Amino acid sequence: MNPATFEKGMVFFLTILTLLVSSLLLIILATVFAKGLPALHSGFLIEASENFGREGGIIYQLMGTLILMTGAVLISLPVALGSVIYQTQYLKSETGKEICRQFAQMLNATPTILFGLVGYLFFGVYLETGVSWVTGSLILAVMILPTLQVSIREAIEALPDQYKDAGMALGLSPWSQIKTIIIPQCYYGIITGVFLGLARAAGETAAIMFAATTFSGIHLPESFSDPVPTLQTHMLVLTQEAANPEALAQAWSAGLVLLSLVFFLTVMAWILRSRLKMEAEL
Amino acid sequence: MWVFAGLNLIFLCCAGGLFLFLIFESYPIFKLHGFDFWLGQDWWVGEAYGALPMLYGSTLVTALACLLVLPLALAVAIFISEFLTPTSRRCVKAILELLAGVPGIVYGLLGVSFLSLWIKDVFGLLDGNTLATASCLLAIMILPTVLTLSEDAMRSVPAEYRDNALGLGLSKWQTATAVVLPQALPGIMGAVLLGIGRAMGETIAVMLVVGSLDRIPDPWFNIFSSAQTIPSKLGREAAEAIGEGTHWSALMALGLTLFIMVLLINFIGNRFLKRRSIS
Amino acid sequence: MFRMLLFFLVAIGVIPFPVSADHSPKIEIVGSTTVLPIASRAAERFEKLQKIEKFKSSHRLRILVNAGGSGVGIHSVAKGRSDIGMASREISPSERKRFEGSHLKVHTVAVDAVACVISSEIYEAGIRDLTRQEIRDIYLGKIRNWKEVGGPDRKIVVVDKERHRGTRHVFMNYIFGNPTAKTPGTILVTGSNNEEQTKIAQSDSAIGMLSYAWINDEVRAIGIRDNKSIVNLTRETIRKGNYPIVRNLSFITAGEPNGEVKAFLEYLKSPEGQQLVEESGYIPFT
């Protein structure tokens, strides 16, 4: 076979492969949608679940997931913002920066089940927050810290030097510089990070299944010590009943809702990131 | 300034604290059993705590997933980086980023409903919850990440290499495979290692399809038997022992082992990613 | 527009903040998946009753019911992480020793049987009963094919449960005389009753252990054969005590229960509660 044909063949083969991989997403989406359709009815997003989760809707599970992720971001944002500002504006030594980077990578790579177990012991038992949405949010906050940091750091480093120079020329103190220049200009980067963090926290099951959730009994949490039902753990319990088609259909529908949530947040993050790039190029 | 330094300190404490916590909690079992913990084959609560079946399961499942992912990731990365137009490239990268964000429980559901039954039928097995099933599922899970990072590695090879090669009369394919690929190798290694790190730590999806049998398969290479990985073990047994006791200490020791393994792999992987080109 | 989004996010985060100073009390129940249906049904009815008796809803009782297994239930209630632990087995001697300080009290509410179950395909093929020895050998891995006990030529998928599960304790105690017996013949380990039922239904040559209430068309119970007689699993044989693998379903508290927990337990033991036990597929205790 002459080399040209061989190459054409290879390129063709690779095109098919790439199409296959790309269609993986479509396949997953289509499957989740198709399997979830039987249980999807107009009130699905508004009704409570019934009959051990085999019927009804998932409103409280959805609320539970939203509460956990929002709590996580609200707790994580100040720490992420503060630590990145410190590392970029105040920390001068290279070793210091390297250590911070290593710690961030360490946090990012940790298996999430360990977050769940150690987090429960630390927050739930030692700090006595118990099995509650607060514990869950705290654990998730620690988990998404690196995610937020990356986006914020990207935004700060994308700031043109002129801004910082202008600030120094005006004689502003570092704090004023941060307050008036850096934070407002990095607005989009911060929010990008928030959305990416939300997306990551939304999909997490292992980190919260011991520390924050209940399958039944609670609708909306009424205090800081209440656990919450979540989409993820709801799906986990139903998946173990795979022989029961009703339960399985409910699991798929909940999965569809969860997947849509994660995709929506990710796409929002993209839109924001492109706005960030536009601003940086101005 | 002190506010920010303080916040940074909190961040550092979170990362370091986790590690210290694991060491502290697993100390009792090491005091009791020493290194036999890692070598023992029997895990029977109350009597023996041998981690070998879990270590073996974790390693085998990850290695197999890696084997499945590598050729595919390499092939598609070459294609995306060297043969695709910028627009299509952005499109595919976007798809990959979405795929990488799919929650583990969704994969778990897919595994239980489809993969498990499919593997059982195709290979004529007694049951579909096996090492092989877990490996396939993990392979699909880490494919987007490994692919995207490998593609980044190839992309970051300086344009001169390509220009020179094309100028010398090499075809696009030859340029891609003989010139760009070798240069991108460290980055690709890094990508694979990071993918391995993620695969090792995955709990939910694996827990539902691996079979949860605390035993090294017989014979050892029988990937179609049920087995156990560390995260899956933790997921199934932690609720029973949470808090204190020898059982808990043993589970924490498992966690510590996993943590160190993943950390090492990630560290080496990141090192490779930094060294984008050999020169 | 993005400011609005941020505001929306913060709004969601604020929802759980307590609206009233004193929040409604709750009972947390954790444990056996066998007992769970009873607890769930009772929780629902009991909560409704509370609404009728106390018109002011500021003290509405909430009852949380979660699975995990008998071992988790006992551990949980002993450590104070839950108010009631559900167990489908006795508290083991080692558990009693470990949790001596918690003064665990057992409130039995129902009677259940553990069935040795097989896939419906094997049942249809003619296997209707096995001896204790045969079941033992299957779980030990000595008997590997259904044809060795008179069935079709198929490898046996031996399904086991997690070590701490109540159903397993009771089953192993009967088969091996040891509630935590080791079973080298196991092919697959499952957790809850639901999971095991799923696995046996999906397979066409499985054997496993399940609570009596989980038997259905896909998952059939076999009788236990003695030298001469076969004891099949029916409500009668359970009630009369003929069926050998019978156990109590209990709710466990740390110390004497009081307040809402006591009221709930009394509800379970009342005729109405026992009615719920029957609805769930078990035998009333009283």
PDB file of C-alpha atoms in Angstrom, chain A residues 32-247:
ATOM      1  CA  VAL A  32     -30.384   9.479  30.384  1.00  0.00           C
ATOM      2  CA  PHE A  33     -33.215  11.282  28.653  1.00  0.00           C
ATOM      3  CA  ALA A  34     -34.772   8.186  27.134  1.00  0.00           C
ATOM      4  CA  LYS A  35     -34.619   6.159  30.342  1.00  0.00           C
ATOM      5  CA  GLY A  36     -35.830   9.037  32.425  1.00  0.00           C
ATOM      6  CA  LEU A  37     -38.783   9.893  30.239  1.00  0.00           C
ATOM      7  CA  PRO A  38     -41.283   7.451  31.784  1.00  0.00           C
ATOM      8  CA  ALA A  39     -40.981   9.069  35.173  1.00  0.00           C
ATOM      9  CA  LEU A  40     -40.849  12.623  33.892  1.00  0.00           C
ATOM     10  CA  HIS A  41     -44.205  14.225  34.282  1.00  0.00           C
ATOM     11  CA  SER A  42     -45.169  17.860  34.385  1.00  0.00           C
ATOM     12  CA  GLY A  43     -44.961  18.089  38.124  1.00  0.00           C
ATOM     13  CA  PHE A  44     -41.669  16.260  38.485  1.00  0.00           C
ATOM     14  CA  LEU A  45     -39.702  19.291  39.471  1.00  0.00           C
ATOM     15  CA  ILE A  46     -42.316  20.517  41.865  1.00  0.00           C
ATOM     16  CA  GLU A  47     -43.627  17.459  43.681  1.00  0.00           C
ATOM     17  CA  ALA A  48     -42.219  15.597  46.614  1.00  0.00           C
ATOM     18  CA  SER A  49     -41.142  12.009  46.230  1.00  0.00           C
ATOM     19  CA  GLU A  50     -43.370   9.207  47.441  1.00  0.00           C
ATOM     20  CA  ASN A  51     -43.403   5.502  48.017  1.00  0.00           C
ATOM     21  CA  PHE A  52     -39.723   5.147  48.924  1.00  0.00           C
ATOM     22  CA  GLY A  53     -38.804   7.363  46.030  1.00  0.00           C
ATOM     23  CA  ARG A  54     -40.452   5.209  43.423  1.00  0.00           C
ATOM     24  CA  GLU A  55     -43.082   7.766  42.567  1.00  0.00           C
ATOM     25  CA  GLY A  56     -43.619  11.456  42.599  1.00  0.00           C
ATOM     26  CA  GLY A  57     -41.165  14.243  42.028  1.00  0.00           C
ATOM     27  CA  ILE A  58     -37.847  15.406  43.358  1.00  0.00           C
ATOM     28  CA  ILE A  59     -38.372  18.976  44.474  1.00  0.00           C
ATOM     29  CA  TYR A  60     -36.788  18.552  47.902  1.00  0.00           C
ATOM     30  CA  GLN A  61     -33.885  16.562  46.538  1.00  0.00           C
ATOM     31  CA  LEU A  62     -33.231  19.342  44.052  1.00  0.00           C
ATOM     32  CA  MET A  63     -33.448  21.956  46.804  1.00  0.00           C
ATOM     33  CA  GLY A  64     -31.078  19.906  48.922  1.00  0.00           C
ATOM     34  CA  THR A  65     -28.486  19.751  46.167  1.00  0.00           C
ATOM     35  CA  LEU A  66     -28.854  23.470  45.488  1.00  0.00           C
ATOM     36  CA  ILE A  67     -28.518  24.330  49.174  1.00  0.00           C
ATOM     37  CA  LEU A  68     -25.369  22.255  49.560  1.00  0.00           C
ATOM     38  CA  MET A  69     -23.665  23.719  46.494  1.00  0.00           C
ATOM     39  CA  THR A  70     -24.612  27.282  47.260  1.00  0.00           C
ATOM     40  CA  GLY A  71     -23.474  26.937  50.849  1.00  0.00           C
ATOM     41  CA  ALA A  72     -20.225  25.443  49.632  1.00  0.00           C
ATOM     42  CA  VAL A  73     -19.503  28.325  47.293  1.00  0.00           C
ATOM     43  CA  LEU A  74     -20.470  30.973  49.831  1.00  0.00           C
ATOM     44  CA  ILE A  75     -18.031  29.484  52.329  1.00  0.00           C
ATOM     45  CA  SER A  76     -15.296  28.758  49.816  1.00  0.00           C
ATOM     46  CA  LEU A  77     -15.283  32.048  47.920  1.00  0.00           C
ATOM     47  CA  PRO A  78     -13.791  34.286  50.616  1.00  0.00           C
ATOM     48  CA  VAL A  79     -11.073  31.760  51.394  1.00  0.00           C
ATOM     49  CA  ALA A  80     -10.257  31.203  47.730  1.00  0.00           C
ATOM     50  CA  LEU A  81     -10.267  34.906  46.967  1.00  0.00           C
ATOM     51  CA  GLY A  82      -8.227  35.768  50.025  1.00  0.00           C
ATOM     52  CA  SER A  83      -5.636  33.103  49.498  1.00  0.00           C
ATOM     53  CA  VAL A  84      -5.128  33.880  45.809  1.00  0.00           C
ATOM     54  CA  ILE A  85      -4.862  37.600  46.522  1.00  0.00           C
ATOM     55  CA  TYR A  86      -2.314  36.861  49.190  1.00  0.00           C
ATOM     56  CA  GLN A  87      -0.341  34.586  46.886  1.00  0.00           C
ATOM     57  CA  THR A  88      -0.309  37.007  43.971  1.00  0.00           C
ATOM     58  CA  GLN A  89      -0.059  40.366  45.695  1.00  0.00           C
ATOM     59  CA  TYR A  90       1.792  39.847  48.927  1.00  0.00           C
ATOM     60  CA  LEU A  91       3.743  36.632  48.721  1.00  0.00           C
ATOM     61  CA  LYS A  92       7.105  37.307  47.174  1.00  0.00           C
ATOM     62  CA  SER A  93       9.172  34.183  47.699  1.00  0.00           C
ATOM     63  CA  GLU A  94       9.157  31.586  44.978  1.00  0.00           C
ATOM     64  CA  THR A  95       9.321  28.712  47.438  1.00  0.00           C
ATOM     65  CA  GLY A  96       6.273  30.065  49.192  1.00  0.00           C
ATOM     66  CA  LYS A  97       4.370  30.178  45.939  1.00  0.00           C
ATOM     67  CA  GLU A  98       5.557  26.708  45.042  1.00  0.00           C
ATOM     68  CA  ILE A  99       4.385  25.330  48.376  1.00  0.00           C
ATOM     69  CA  CYS A 100       0.979  26.907  47.875  1.00  0.00           C
ATOM     70  CA  ARG A 101       0.768  25.447  44.405  1.00  0.00           C
ATOM     71  CA  GLN A 102       1.656  21.980  45.667  1.00  0.00           C
ATOM     72  CA  PHE A 103      -0.930  22.199  48.411  1.00  0.00           C
ATOM     73  CA  ALA A 104      -3.554  23.249  45.894  1.00  0.00           C
ATOM     74  CA  GLN A 105      -2.700  20.303  43.673  1.00  0.00           C
ATOM     75  CA  MET A 106      -2.825  18.020  46.685  1.00  0.00           C
ATOM     76  CA  LEU A 107      -6.293  19.237  47.561  1.00  0.00           C
ATOM     77  CA  ASN A 108      -7.461  18.887  43.991  1.00  0.00           C
ATOM     78  CA  ALA A 109      -6.243  15.337  43.596  1.00  0.00           C
ATOM     79  CA  THR A 110      -7.645  13.963  46.839  1.00  0.00           C
ATOM     80  CA  PRO A 111     -10.251  11.246  46.376  1.00  0.00           C
ATOM     81  CA  THR A 112     -13.577  12.733  47.364  1.00  0.00           C
ATOM     82  CA  ILE A 113     -14.568   9.890  49.684  1.00  0.00           C
ATOM     83  CA  LEU A 114     -11.702  10.923  51.936  1.00  0.00           C
ATOM     84  CA  PHE A 115     -13.104  14.440  52.023  1.00  0.00           C
ATOM     85  CA  GLY A 116     -16.346  12.951  53.140  1.00  0.00           C
ATOM     86  CA  LEU A 117     -14.951  10.749  55.890  1.00  0.00           C
ATOM     87  CA  VAL A 118     -12.338  13.097  57.321  1.00  0.00           C
ATOM     88  CA  GLY A 119     -14.659  16.055  56.861  1.00  0.00           C
ATOM     89  CA  TYR A 120     -17.391  14.329  58.800  1.00  0.00           C
ATOM     90  CA  LEU A 121     -14.997  13.511  61.612  1.00  0.00           C
ATOM     91  CA  PHE A 122     -13.590  17.012  61.748  1.00  0.00           C
ATOM     92  CA  PHE A 123     -16.661  19.168  61.173  1.00  0.00           C
ATOM     93  CA  GLY A 124     -19.382  16.786  62.190  1.00  0.00           C
ATOM     94  CA  VAL A 125     -17.866  15.218  65.265  1.00  0.00           C
ATOM     95  CA  TYR A 126     -15.131  17.497  66.603  1.00  0.00           C
ATOM     96  CA  LEU A 127     -16.831  20.738  65.718  1.00  0.00           C
ATOM     97  CA  GLU A 128     -20.174  19.126  66.449  1.00  0.00           C
ATOM     98  CA  THR A 129     -22.051  20.200  63.373  1.00  0.00           C
ATOM     99  CA  GLY A 130     -23.365  16.631  63.130  1.00  0.00           C
ATOM    100  CA  VAL A 131     -24.870  15.105  60.035  1.00  0.00           C
ATOM    101  CA  SER A 132     -26.257  18.248  58.488  1.00  0.00           C
ATOM    102  CA  TRP A 133     -26.287  20.430  55.441  1.00  0.00           C
ATOM    103  CA  VAL A 134     -23.778  22.678  57.181  1.00  0.00           C
ATOM    104  CA  THR A 135     -21.270  19.845  57.434  1.00  0.00           C
ATOM    105  CA  GLY A 136     -21.945  19.021  53.804  1.00  0.00           C
ATOM    106  CA  SER A 137     -21.379  22.573  52.663  1.00  0.00           C
ATOM    107  CA  LEU A 138     -18.179  22.836  54.681  1.00  0.00           C
ATOM    108  CA  ILE A 139     -16.819  19.635  53.178  1.00  0.00           C
ATOM    109  CA  LEU A 140     -17.756  20.669  49.643  1.00  0.00           C
ATOM    110  CA  ALA A 141     -16.268  24.117  50.271  1.00  0.00           C
ATOM    111  CA  VAL A 142     -12.892  22.569  51.035  1.00  0.00           C
ATOM    112  CA  MET A 143     -13.238  20.352  48.001  1.00  0.00           C
ATOM    113  CA  ILE A 144     -13.927  23.126  45.486  1.00  0.00           C
ATOM    114  CA  LEU A 145     -11.303  25.478  46.907  1.00  0.00           C
ATOM    115  CA  PRO A 146      -8.754  24.621  44.187  1.00  0.00           C
ATOM    116  CA  THR A 147     -11.390  25.004  41.454  1.00  0.00           C
ATOM    117  CA  LEU A 148     -12.213  28.528  42.566  1.00  0.00           C
ATOM    118  CA  GLN A 149      -8.565  29.399  43.044  1.00  0.00           C
ATOM    119  CA  VAL A 150      -7.618  28.447  39.494  1.00  0.00           C
ATOM    120  CA  SER A 151     -10.224  30.710  37.917  1.00  0.00           C
ATOM    121  CA  ILE A 152      -9.475  33.625  40.203  1.00  0.00           C
ATOM    122  CA  ARG A 153      -5.771  33.293  39.649  1.00  0.00           C
ATOM    123  CA  GLU A 154      -6.306  33.183  35.886  1.00  0.00           C
ATOM    124  CA  ALA A 155      -8.258  36.394  36.105  1.00  0.00           C
ATOM    125  CA  ILE A 156      -5.724  38.201  38.244  1.00  0.00           C
ATOM    126  CA  GLU A 157      -2.806  37.142  36.094  1.00  0.00           C
ATOM    127  CA  ALA A 158      -4.661  38.225  32.978  1.00  0.00           C
ATOM    128  CA  LEU A 159      -4.846  41.755  34.290  1.00  0.00           C
ATOM    129  CA  PRO A 160      -2.691  43.973  32.132  1.00  0.00           C
ATOM    130  CA  ASP A 161       0.299  45.320  33.992  1.00  0.00           C
ATOM    131  CA  GLN A 162      -0.713  48.859  33.197  1.00  0.00           C
ATOM    132  CA  TYR A 163      -3.529  48.614  35.716  1.00  0.00           C
ATOM    133  CA  LYS A 164      -1.184  47.593  38.490  1.00  0.00           C
ATOM    134  CA  ASP A 165       1.386  50.165  37.424  1.00  0.00           C
ATOM    135  CA  ALA A 166      -1.250  52.848  37.392  1.00  0.00           C
ATOM    136  CA  GLY A 167      -2.272  51.873  40.875  1.00  0.00           C
ATOM    137  CA  MET A 168       1.266  52.095  42.161  1.00  0.00           C
ATOM    138  CA  ALA A 169       1.857  55.364  40.342  1.00  0.00           C
ATOM    139  CA  LEU A 170      -1.154  56.810  42.094  1.00  0.00           C
ATOM    140  CA  GLY A 171       0.423  55.859  45.378  1.00  0.00           C
ATOM    141  CA  LEU A 172      -2.328  53.498  46.436  1.00  0.00           C
ATOM    142  CA  SER A 173      -1.653  51.081  49.230  1.00  0.00           C
ATOM    143  CA  PRO A 174      -1.798  47.389  48.333  1.00  0.00           C
ATOM    144  CA  TRP A 175      -5.176  47.083  50.000  1.00  0.00           C
ATOM    145  CA  SER A 176      -6.616  50.017  48.057  1.00  0.00           C
ATOM    146  CA  GLN A 177      -5.221  48.594  44.874  1.00  0.00           C
ATOM    147  CA  ILE A 178      -6.954  45.337  45.553  1.00  0.00           C
ATOM    148  CA  LYS A 179     -10.174  46.950  46.497  1.00  0.00           C
ATOM    149  CA  THR A 180     -10.419  49.395  43.636  1.00  0.00           C
ATOM    150  CA  ILE A 181      -8.567  47.748  40.804  1.00  0.00           C
ATOM    151  CA  ILE A 182      -8.103  44.036  41.105  1.00  0.00           C
ATOM    152  CA  ILE A 183     -11.395  42.821  42.451  1.00  0.00           C
ATOM    153  CA  PRO A 184     -13.635  44.870  40.189  1.00  0.00           C
ATOM    154  CA  GLN A 185     -11.583  43.962  37.132  1.00  0.00           C
ATOM    155  CA  CYS A 186     -11.509  40.297  38.014  1.00  0.00           C
ATOM    156  CA  TYR A 187     -15.218  40.194  38.536  1.00  0.00           C
ATOM    157  CA  TYR A 188     -15.824  37.863  35.604  1.00  0.00           C
ATOM    158  CA  GLY A 189     -13.010  35.549  36.584  1.00  0.00           C
ATOM    159  CA  ILE A 190     -14.378  35.215  40.070  1.00  0.00           C
ATOM    160  CA  ILE A 191     -17.857  34.460  38.857  1.00  0.00           C
ATOM    161  CA  THR A 192     -16.500  31.936  36.346  1.00  0.00           C
ATOM    162  CA  GLY A 193     -14.838  30.205  39.226  1.00  0.00           C
ATOM    163  CA  VAL A 194     -18.081  30.299  41.173  1.00  0.00           C
ATOM    164  CA  PHE A 195     -19.969  28.555  38.418  1.00  0.00           C
ATOM    165  CA  LEU A 196     -17.279  25.933  37.897  1.00  0.00           C
ATOM    166  CA  GLY A 197     -17.222  25.348  41.636  1.00  0.00           C
ATOM    167  CA  LEU A 198     -21.001  25.005  41.713  1.00  0.00           C
ATOM    168  CA  ALA A 199     -20.881  22.502  38.854  1.00  0.00           C
ATOM    169  CA  ARG A 200     -18.270  20.438  40.640  1.00  0.00           C
ATOM    170  CA  ALA A 201     -20.082  20.508  43.960  1.00  0.00           C
ATOM    171  CA  ALA A 202     -23.381  19.556  42.358  1.00  0.00           C
ATOM    172  CA  GLY A 203     -22.136  16.241  41.057  1.00  0.00           C
ATOM    173  CA  GLU A 204     -20.404  15.093  44.186  1.00  0.00           C
ATOM    174  CA  THR A 205     -21.857  12.107  45.986  1.00  0.00           C
ATOM    175  CA  ALA A 206     -19.116  10.388  47.963  1.00  0.00           C
ATOM    176  CA  ALA A 207     -18.178  13.515  49.876  1.00  0.00           C
ATOM    177  CA  ILE A 208     -21.643  14.111  51.260  1.00  0.00           C
ATOM    178  CA  MET A 209     -23.237  10.713  51.578  1.00  0.00           C
ATOM    179  CA  PHE A 210     -22.053  10.124  55.107  1.00  0.00           C
ATOM    180  CA  ALA A 211     -22.085  13.644  56.355  1.00  0.00           C
ATOM    181  CA  ALA A 212     -25.041  15.582  55.117  1.00  0.00           C
ATOM    182  CA  THR A 213     -27.857  13.552  53.707  1.00  0.00           C
ATOM    183  CA  THR A 214     -31.013  11.695  54.512  1.00  0.00           C
ATOM    184  CA  PHE A 215     -33.215   9.716  52.207  1.00  0.00           C
ATOM    185  CA  SER A 216     -36.544  10.539  53.806  1.00  0.00           C
ATOM    186  CA  GLY A 217     -38.159  12.547  56.532  1.00  0.00           C
ATOM    187  CA  ILE A 218     -36.881  16.026  55.808  1.00  0.00           C
ATOM    188  CA  HIS A 219     -38.266  18.368  53.236  1.00  0.00           C
ATOM    189  CA  LEU A 220     -36.468  21.635  53.684  1.00  0.00           C
ATOM    190  CA  PRO A 221     -33.908  21.896  56.456  1.00  0.00           C
ATOM    191  CA  GLU A 222     -35.200  23.985  59.317  1.00  0.00           C
ATOM    192  CA  SER A 223     -32.039  24.472  61.290  1.00  0.00           C
ATOM    193  CA  PHE A 224     -28.313  24.169  61.014  1.00  0.00           C
ATOM    194  CA  SER A 225     -28.360  20.613  62.230  1.00  0.00           C
ATOM    195  CA  ASP A 226     -30.745  19.103  59.709  1.00  0.00           C
ATOM    196  CA  PRO A 227     -29.522  16.818  56.963  1.00  0.00           C
ATOM    197  CA  VAL A 228     -31.004  17.255  53.503  1.00  0.00           C
ATOM    198  CA  PRO A 229     -32.179  14.947  50.742  1.00  0.00           C
ATOM    199  CA  THR A 230     -30.092  15.333  47.600  1.00  0.00           C
ATOM    200  CA  LEU A 231     -30.420  14.291  43.980  1.00  0.00           C
ATOM    201  CA  GLN A 232     -27.177  12.340  44.143  1.00  0.00           C
ATOM    202  CA  THR A 233     -27.967  10.188  47.168  1.00  0.00           C
ATOM    203  CA  HIS A 234     -31.540   9.768  45.969  1.00  0.00           C
ATOM    204  CA  MET A 235     -30.152   8.314  42.769  1.00  0.00           C
ATOM    205  CA  LEU A 236     -27.730   6.109  44.687  1.00  0.00           C
ATOM    206  CA  VAL A 237     -30.460   4.462  46.729  1.00  0.00           C
ATOM    207  CA  LEU A 238     -32.714   3.980  43.719  1.00  0.00           C
ATOM    208  CA  THR A 239     -29.880   2.557  41.595  1.00  0.00           C
ATOM    209  CA  GLN A 240     -29.539  -0.288  44.056  1.00  0.00           C
ATOM    210  CA  GLU A 241     -33.119  -1.254  43.253  1.00  0.00           C
ATOM    211  CA  ALA A 242     -32.275  -1.738  39.603  1.00  0.00           C
ATOM    212  CA  ALA A 243     -34.727  -4.608  39.142  1.00  0.00           C
ATOM    213  CA  ASN A 244     -37.666  -2.364  39.889  1.00  0.00           C
ATOM    214  CA  PRO A 245     -38.423  -0.420  36.706  1.00  0.00           C
ATOM    215  CA  GLU A 246     -40.272   2.359  38.526  1.00  0.00           C
ATOM    216  CA  ALA A 247     -37.397   3.007  40.869  1.00  0.00           C
TER     217      ALA A 247
END
